[in-house]
Every structure is written in C-alpha cells, then in structure tokens.
C-alpha cells in the first residue's frame, strides 16, 4: 500500500509536473496566441485602413478621371471652336489675299498701260521738243542773219548820214561863200 501510495504520489507529482508543464505551454501558447491575435487585429486594422485609403484613392482617382475627362472634353471643344474660328479667319484672309492679288494684277496692268502711255508721251514730247529746238535754232539763225543785215544797214546808214552831213556842211560852206560873195558884189558900185 505504501509502495502503491508512493507510486501514486510519484504519478501524481509527475502528472502535476506534466500538468504544470502543459499549463506553462498553454500559457505560452495563450501568450503567443494573444500576440497573434493582436498582430491579426493590427493587420485587420491596417487592412481596413488600407481598404479605406484604397477606396478614397479610388474615389479620388474616379473624381480626377471625371475632372480630367471634363477638362479634356472642354479643351477639345475649345480646340474645335478655335479651329473653327481659325478656319473662318483663314477663309476670310484667303479671300482678302485673292482680292489683293487681283488688285495687284489690275494695278500692274494699269501701271504697264500708264508706263506705255508715259513712254509714248515722252517720245511725243521729245519729238515736239526736237522740233521746237530746231525751229528755235532756225529762228535764232534767222534773227542772227537779220541782226547782221541790220548792222550792215546801220553801217551803211551811218555812212550815208556822214556823207549827207558832209554834203550839208559843204552846202553851208558854199552858201556862206555865196552870201559873202553876194555881199561883196552888192558893195561894188560898178556892178549895181
């Protein structure tokens, strides 16, 4: 009985030791499990937070995508409007260019016509000027001949005037001599 009691006590001590060991293992496992639970809880919170951030990021991305699409559509519309305005302006400028080109051609034709007319007028004026110059030269020559003839006539007239003057002086002298002779004859009593 003692041996059995001792044997049972030994078994009980072994069982208690084993139970203590199991209890320690359980506590260690509980502690590890608590750490695992806390880690899991942190992971779940982190995952929840990541999901929330992912959802917010997704919503922000959708809002950004929508805004970007609207901005792109607006820019596309503005570009189309600008293109339409530029196209209209291009048509207007093209029409203006065609008009200016037509005006330039008309002005060139008018310029050529005026140039030809100017050339003809210049030739006509040149001919008239040459004719007038020739007439003037001829008239100058005639005037020079006339002046020469008048000078010759003037010389002849001067000479004739001198001759007449000499004859007049001779006549006066003769008259004076005749008067003196007449007076002398009148004084002579035998001729009276």
PDB file of C-alpha atoms in Angstrom:
ATOM      1  CA  UNK A   1       0.000   0.000   0.000  1.00  0.00           C
ATOM      2  CA  UNK A   2       2.865   2.304   0.884  1.00  0.00           C
ATOM      3  CA  UNK A   3       4.593   1.355  -2.229  1.00  0.00           C
ATOM      4  CA  UNK A   4       1.372   1.880  -4.178  1.00  0.00           C
ATOM      5  CA  UNK A   5       0.760   5.159  -2.315  1.00  0.00           C
ATOM      6  CA  UNK A   6       4.298   6.229  -3.044  1.00  0.00           C
ATOM      7  CA  UNK A   7       3.921   5.097  -6.601  1.00  0.00           C
ATOM      8  CA  UNK A   8       0.642   7.020  -6.963  1.00  0.00           C
ATOM      9  CA  UNK A   9       2.180  10.096  -5.364  1.00  0.00           C
ATOM     10  CA  UNK A  10       5.029   9.826  -7.801  1.00  0.00           C
ATOM     11  CA  UNK A  11       2.493   9.583 -10.612  1.00  0.00           C
ATOM     12  CA  UNK A  12       0.531  12.461  -9.166  1.00  0.00           C
ATOM     13  CA  UNK A  13       3.740  14.555  -8.924  1.00  0.00           C
ATOM     14  CA  UNK A  14       4.616  13.538 -12.443  1.00  0.00           C
ATOM     15  CA  UNK A  15       1.060  14.337 -13.517  1.00  0.00           C
ATOM     16  CA  UNK A  16       1.203  17.687 -11.680  1.00  0.00           C
ATOM     17  CA  UNK A  17       4.578  18.401 -13.241  1.00  0.00           C
ATOM     18  CA  UNK A  18       3.194  17.411 -16.602  1.00  0.00           C
ATOM     19  CA  UNK A  19       0.085  19.494 -15.912  1.00  0.00           C
ATOM     20  CA  UNK A  20       2.310  22.412 -14.876  1.00  0.00           C
ATOM     21  CA  UNK A  21       4.322  21.908 -17.986  1.00  0.00           C
ATOM     22  CA  UNK A  22       1.158  21.781 -20.063  1.00  0.00           C
ATOM     23  CA  UNK A  23      -0.168  24.794 -18.215  1.00  0.00           C
ATOM     24  CA  UNK A  24       3.069  26.680 -18.959  1.00  0.00           C
ATOM     25  CA  UNK A  25       2.875  25.544 -22.539  1.00  0.00           C
ATOM     26  CA  UNK A  26      -0.777  26.627 -22.629  1.00  0.00           C
ATOM     27  CA  UNK A  27       0.130  29.984 -21.113  1.00  0.00           C
ATOM     28  CA  UNK A  28       2.957  30.349 -23.607  1.00  0.00           C
ATOM     29  CA  UNK A  29       0.613  29.336 -26.383  1.00  0.00           C
ATOM     30  CA  UNK A  30      -2.014  31.720 -24.990  1.00  0.00           C
ATOM     31  CA  UNK A  31       0.562  34.496 -24.919  1.00  0.00           C
ATOM     32  CA  UNK A  32       1.646  33.619 -28.439  1.00  0.00           C
ATOM     33  CA  UNK A  33      -1.983  33.392 -29.475  1.00  0.00           C
ATOM     34  CA  UNK A  34      -2.605  36.791 -27.844  1.00  0.00           C
ATOM     35  CA  UNK A  35       0.342  38.185 -29.788  1.00  0.00           C
ATOM     36  CA  UNK A  36      -1.034  36.536 -32.908  1.00  0.00           C
ATOM     37  CA  UNK A  37      -4.495  37.968 -32.175  1.00  0.00           C
ATOM     38  CA  UNK A  38      -3.048  41.407 -31.560  1.00  0.00           C
ATOM     39  CA  UNK A  39      -0.954  41.110 -34.696  1.00  0.00           C
ATOM     40  CA  UNK A  40      -4.030  39.932 -36.574  1.00  0.00           C
ATOM     41  CA  UNK A  41      -6.035  42.811 -35.098  1.00  0.00           C
ATOM     42  CA  UNK A  42      -3.337  45.256 -36.135  1.00  0.00           C
ATOM     43  CA  UNK A  43      -3.227  43.637 -39.563  1.00  0.00           C
ATOM     44  CA  UNK A  44      -7.021  43.865 -39.847  1.00  0.00           C
ATOM     45  CA  UNK A  45      -6.950  47.494 -38.744  1.00  0.00           C
ATOM     46  CA  UNK A  46      -4.108  48.131 -41.162  1.00  0.00           C
ATOM     47  CA  UNK A  47      -6.003  46.262 -43.876  1.00  0.00           C
ATOM     48  CA  UNK A  48      -9.145  48.215 -43.044  1.00  0.00           C
ATOM     49  CA  UNK A  49      -7.153  51.411 -43.161  1.00  0.00           C
ATOM     50  CA  UNK A  50      -5.563  50.321 -46.448  1.00  0.00           C
ATOM     51  CA  UNK A  51      -9.020  49.454 -47.786  1.00  0.00           C
ATOM     52  CA  UNK A  52     -10.299  52.847 -46.680  1.00  0.00           C
ATOM     53  CA  UNK A  53      -7.320  54.593 -48.249  1.00  0.00           C
ATOM     54  CA  UNK A  54      -7.693  52.416 -51.346  1.00  0.00           C
ATOM     55  CA  UNK A  55     -11.385  53.299 -51.516  1.00  0.00           C
ATOM     56  CA  UNK A  56     -10.585  57.011 -51.008  1.00  0.00           C
ATOM     57  CA  UNK A  57      -7.795  56.760 -53.581  1.00  0.00           C
ATOM     58  CA  UNK A  58     -10.163  55.005 -55.974  1.00  0.00           C
ATOM     59  CA  UNK A  59     -12.816  57.682 -55.388  1.00  0.00           C
ATOM     60  CA  UNK A  60     -10.191  60.411 -55.791  1.00  0.00           C
ATOM     61  CA  UNK A  61      -8.978  58.705 -58.944  1.00  0.00           C
ATOM     62  CA  UNK A  62     -12.544  58.489 -60.262  1.00  0.00           C
ATOM     63  CA  UNK A  63     -13.103  62.168 -59.429  1.00  0.00           C
ATOM     64  CA  UNK A  64      -9.742  63.048 -61.043  1.00  0.00           C
ATOM     65  CA  UNK A  65     -10.614  60.893 -64.040  1.00  0.00           C
ATOM     66  CA  UNK A  66     -14.002  62.571 -64.333  1.00  0.00           C
ATOM     67  CA  UNK A  67     -12.478  66.046 -63.953  1.00  0.00           C
ATOM     68  CA  UNK A  68      -9.716  65.144 -66.394  1.00  0.00           C
ATOM     69  CA  UNK A  69     -12.308  63.830 -68.861  1.00  0.00           C
ATOM     70  CA  UNK A  70     -14.371  67.009 -68.443  1.00  0.00           C
ATOM     71  CA  UNK A  71     -11.255  69.165 -68.825  1.00  0.00           C
ATOM     72  CA  UNK A  72     -10.242  67.129 -71.873  1.00  0.00           C
ATOM     73  CA  UNK A  73     -13.721  67.471 -73.359  1.00  0.00           C
ATOM     74  CA  UNK A  74     -13.715  71.214 -72.607  1.00  0.00           C
ATOM     75  CA  UNK A  75     -10.250  71.599 -74.103  1.00  0.00           C
ATOM     76  CA  UNK A  76     -11.342  69.529 -77.091  1.00  0.00           C
ATOM     77  CA  UNK A  77     -14.419  71.751 -77.501  1.00  0.00           C
ATOM     78  CA  UNK A  78     -12.284  74.880 -77.113  1.00  0.00           C
ATOM     79  CA  UNK A  79      -9.832  73.479 -79.658  1.00  0.00           C
ATOM     80  CA  UNK A  80     -12.680  72.759 -82.064  1.00  0.00           C
ATOM     81  CA  UNK A  81     -14.053  76.276 -81.526  1.00  0.00           C
ATOM     82  CA  UNK A  82     -10.580  77.762 -82.041  1.00  0.00           C
ATOM     83  CA  UNK A  83     -10.121  75.592 -85.123  1.00  0.00           C
ATOM     84  CA  UNK A  84     -13.477  76.762 -86.481  1.00  0.00           C
ATOM     85  CA  UNK A  85     -12.582  80.393 -85.771  1.00  0.00           C
ATOM     86  CA  UNK A  86      -9.142  79.957 -87.337  1.00  0.00           C
ATOM     87  CA  UNK A  87     -10.691  78.201 -90.320  1.00  0.00           C
ATOM     88  CA  UNK A  88     -13.157  81.063 -90.810  1.00  0.00           C
ATOM     89  CA  UNK A  89     -10.361  83.598 -90.370  1.00  0.00           C
ATOM     90  CA  UNK A  90      -8.251  81.616 -92.851  1.00  0.00           C
ATOM     91  CA  UNK A  91     -11.090  81.707 -95.395  1.00  0.00           C
ATOM     92  CA  UNK A  92     -11.515  85.462 -94.858  1.00  0.00           C
ATOM     93  CA  UNK A  93      -7.768  86.043 -95.175  1.00  0.00           C
ATOM     94  CA  UNK A  94      -7.648  83.816 -98.260  1.00  0.00           C
ATOM     95  CA  UNK A  95     -10.467  85.820 -99.858  1.00  0.00           C
ATOM     96  CA  UNK A  96      -8.697  89.047 -98.889  1.00  0.00           C
ATOM     97  CA  UNK A  97      -5.463  87.664-100.341  1.00  0.00           C
ATOM     98  CA  UNK A  98      -7.251  86.780-103.577  1.00  0.00           C
ATOM     99  CA  UNK A  99      -8.771  90.280-103.695  1.00  0.00           C
ATOM    100  CA  UNK A 100      -5.383  91.893-103.027  1.00  0.00           C
ATOM    101  CA  UNK A 101      -3.803  89.652-105.668  1.00  0.00           C
ATOM    102  CA  UNK A 102      -6.499  90.670-108.169  1.00  0.00           C
ATOM    103  CA  UNK A 103      -5.998  94.335-107.248  1.00  0.00           C
ATOM    104  CA  UNK A 104      -2.251  93.871-107.671  1.00  0.00           C
ATOM    105  CA  UNK A 105      -2.743  92.369-111.139  1.00  0.00           C
ATOM    106  CA  UNK A 106      -5.101  95.235-112.069  1.00  0.00           C
ATOM    107  CA  UNK A 107      -2.598  97.769-110.743  1.00  0.00           C
ATOM    108  CA  UNK A 108       0.219  96.053-112.642  1.00  0.00           C
ATOM    109  CA  UNK A 109      -1.831  96.187-115.850  1.00  0.00           C
ATOM    110  CA  UNK A 110      -2.692  99.829-115.148  1.00  0.00           C
ATOM    111  CA  UNK A 111       0.965 100.520-114.364  1.00  0.00           C
ATOM    112  CA  UNK A 112       2.071  98.888-117.624  1.00  0.00           C
ATOM    113  CA  UNK A 113      -0.573 100.853-119.536  1.00  0.00           C
ATOM    114  CA  UNK A 114       0.498 104.098-117.853  1.00  0.00           C
ATOM    115  CA  UNK A 115       4.132 103.216-118.475  1.00  0.00           C
ATOM    116  CA  UNK A 116       3.413 102.674-122.168  1.00  0.00           C
ATOM    117  CA  UNK A 117       1.383 105.869-122.295  1.00  0.00           C
ATOM    118  CA  UNK A 118       4.174 107.705-120.493  1.00  0.00           C
ATOM    119  CA  UNK A 119       6.706 106.331-122.950  1.00  0.00           C
ATOM    120  CA  UNK A 120       4.553 107.449-125.901  1.00  0.00           C
ATOM    121  CA  UNK A 121       4.011 110.839-124.294  1.00  0.00           C
ATOM    122  CA  UNK A 122       7.736 111.130-123.627  1.00  0.00           C
ATOM    123  CA  UNK A 123       8.515 110.249-127.237  1.00  0.00           C
ATOM    124  CA  UNK A 124       5.914 112.773-128.436  1.00  0.00           C
ATOM    125  CA  UNK A 125       7.333 115.438-126.129  1.00  0.00           C
ATOM    126  CA  UNK A 126      10.839 114.565-127.262  1.00  0.00           C
ATOM    127  CA  UNK A 127       9.802 114.920-130.894  1.00  0.00           C
ATOM    128  CA  UNK A 128       7.990 118.182-130.173  1.00  0.00           C
ATOM    129  CA  UNK A 129      10.964 119.415-128.187  1.00  0.00           C
ATOM    130  CA  UNK A 130      13.339 118.480-131.014  1.00  0.00           C
ATOM    131  CA  UNK A 131      11.045 120.199-133.494  1.00  0.00           C
ATOM    132  CA  UNK A 132      10.770 123.282-131.285  1.00  0.00           C
ATOM    133  CA  UNK A 133      14.522 123.217-130.736  1.00  0.00           C
ATOM    134  CA  UNK A 134      15.028 123.016-134.499  1.00  0.00           C
ATOM    135  CA  UNK A 135      12.540 125.833-135.062  1.00  0.00           C
ATOM    136  CA  UNK A 136      14.214 127.885-132.334  1.00  0.00           C
ATOM    137  CA  UNK A 137      17.642 127.234-133.825  1.00  0.00           C
ATOM    138  CA  UNK A 138      16.296 128.201-137.237  1.00  0.00           C
ATOM    139  CA  UNK A 139      14.647 131.310-135.781  1.00  0.00           C
ATOM    140  CA  UNK A 140      17.835 132.198-133.909  1.00  0.00           C
ATOM    141  CA  UNK A 141      19.793 131.778-137.134  1.00  0.00           C
ATOM    142  CA  UNK A 142      17.275 133.976-138.984  1.00  0.00           C
ATOM    143  CA  UNK A 143      17.424 136.558-136.188  1.00  0.00           C
ATOM    144  CA  UNK A 144      21.203 136.483-136.262  1.00  0.00           C
ATOM    145  CA  UNK A 145      21.078 136.990-140.048  1.00  0.00           C
ATOM    146  CA  UNK A 146      18.577 139.816-139.557  1.00  0.00           C
ATOM    147  CA  UNK A 147      20.757 141.407-136.863  1.00  0.00           C
ATOM    148  CA  UNK A 148      23.770 141.087-139.149  1.00  0.00           C
ATOM    149  CA  UNK A 149      21.846 142.668-142.032  1.00  0.00           C
ATOM    150  CA  UNK A 150      20.524 145.414-139.744  1.00  0.00           C
ATOM    151  CA  UNK A 151      24.037 146.108-138.536  1.00  0.00           C
ATOM    152  CA  UNK A 152      25.230 146.289-142.121  1.00  0.00           C
ATOM    153  CA  UNK A 153      22.326 148.581-142.967  1.00  0.00           C
ATOM    154  CA  UNK A 154      23.110 150.639-139.857  1.00  0.00           C
ATOM    155  CA  UNK A 155      26.724 150.952-141.037  1.00  0.00           C
ATOM    156  CA  UNK A 156      25.517 151.970-144.495  1.00  0.00           C
ATOM    157  CA  UNK A 157      23.045 154.427-142.974  1.00  0.00           C
ATOM    158  CA  UNK A 158      25.749 155.892-140.768  1.00  0.00           C
ATOM    159  CA  UNK A 159      27.976 156.202-143.793  1.00  0.00           C
ATOM    160  CA  UNK A 160      25.177 157.788-145.809  1.00  0.00           C
ATOM    161  CA  UNK A 161      24.379 160.068-142.866  1.00  0.00           C
ATOM    162  CA  UNK A 162      28.024 161.116-142.685  1.00  0.00           C
ATOM    163  CA  UNK A 163      28.034 161.746-146.429  1.00  0.00           C
ATOM    164  CA  UNK A 164      24.819 163.772-146.148  1.00  0.00           C
ATOM    165  CA  UNK A 165      26.255 165.618-143.190  1.00  0.00           C
ATOM    166  CA  UNK A 166      29.427 166.332-145.189  1.00  0.00           C
ATOM    167  CA  UNK A 167      27.372 167.464-148.167  1.00  0.00           C
ATOM    168  CA  UNK A 168      25.302 169.629-145.828  1.00  0.00           C
ATOM    169  CA  UNK A 169      28.452 171.140-144.366  1.00  0.00           C
ATOM    170  CA  UNK A 170      29.777 171.726-147.899  1.00  0.00           C
ATOM    171  CA  UNK A 171      26.464 173.250-148.882  1.00  0.00           C
ATOM    172  CA  UNK A 172      26.515 175.500-145.831  1.00  0.00           C
ATOM    173  CA  UNK A 173      30.075 176.466-146.654  1.00  0.00           C
ATOM    174  CA  UNK A 174      29.085 177.151-150.252  1.00  0.00           C
ATOM    175  CA  UNK A 175      26.057 179.128-149.032  1.00  0.00           C
ATOM    176  CA  UNK A 176      28.271 181.146-146.747  1.00  0.00           C
ATOM    177  CA  UNK A 177      30.720 181.741-149.561  1.00  0.00           C
ATOM    178  CA  UNK A 178      27.834 182.660-151.881  1.00  0.00           C
ATOM    179  CA  UNK A 179      26.426 185.073-149.267  1.00  0.00           C
ATOM    180  CA  UNK A 180      29.825 186.657-148.762  1.00  0.00           C
ATOM    181  CA  UNK A 181      30.236 186.917-152.499  1.00  0.00           C
ATOM    182  CA  UNK A 182      26.753 188.426-152.840  1.00  0.00           C
ATOM    183  CA  UNK A 183      27.531 190.954-150.129  1.00  0.00           C
ATOM    184  CA  UNK A 184      30.822 191.786-151.801  1.00  0.00           C
ATOM    185  CA  UNK A 185      29.051 192.215-155.117  1.00  0.00           C
ATOM    186  CA  UNK A 186      26.464 194.474-153.592  1.00  0.00           C
ATOM    187  CA  UNK A 187      29.179 196.665-152.164  1.00  0.00           C
ATOM    188  CA  UNK A 188      30.807 197.143-155.535  1.00  0.00           C
ATOM    189  CA  UNK A 189      29.232 200.309-157.157  1.00  0.00           C
ATOM    190  CA  UNK A 190      30.034 199.455-160.700  1.00  0.00           C
ATOM    191  CA  UNK A 191      28.057 196.212-160.670  1.00  0.00           C
ATOM    192  CA  UNK A 192      25.000 197.788-159.151  1.00  0.00           C
TER     193      UNK A 192
END
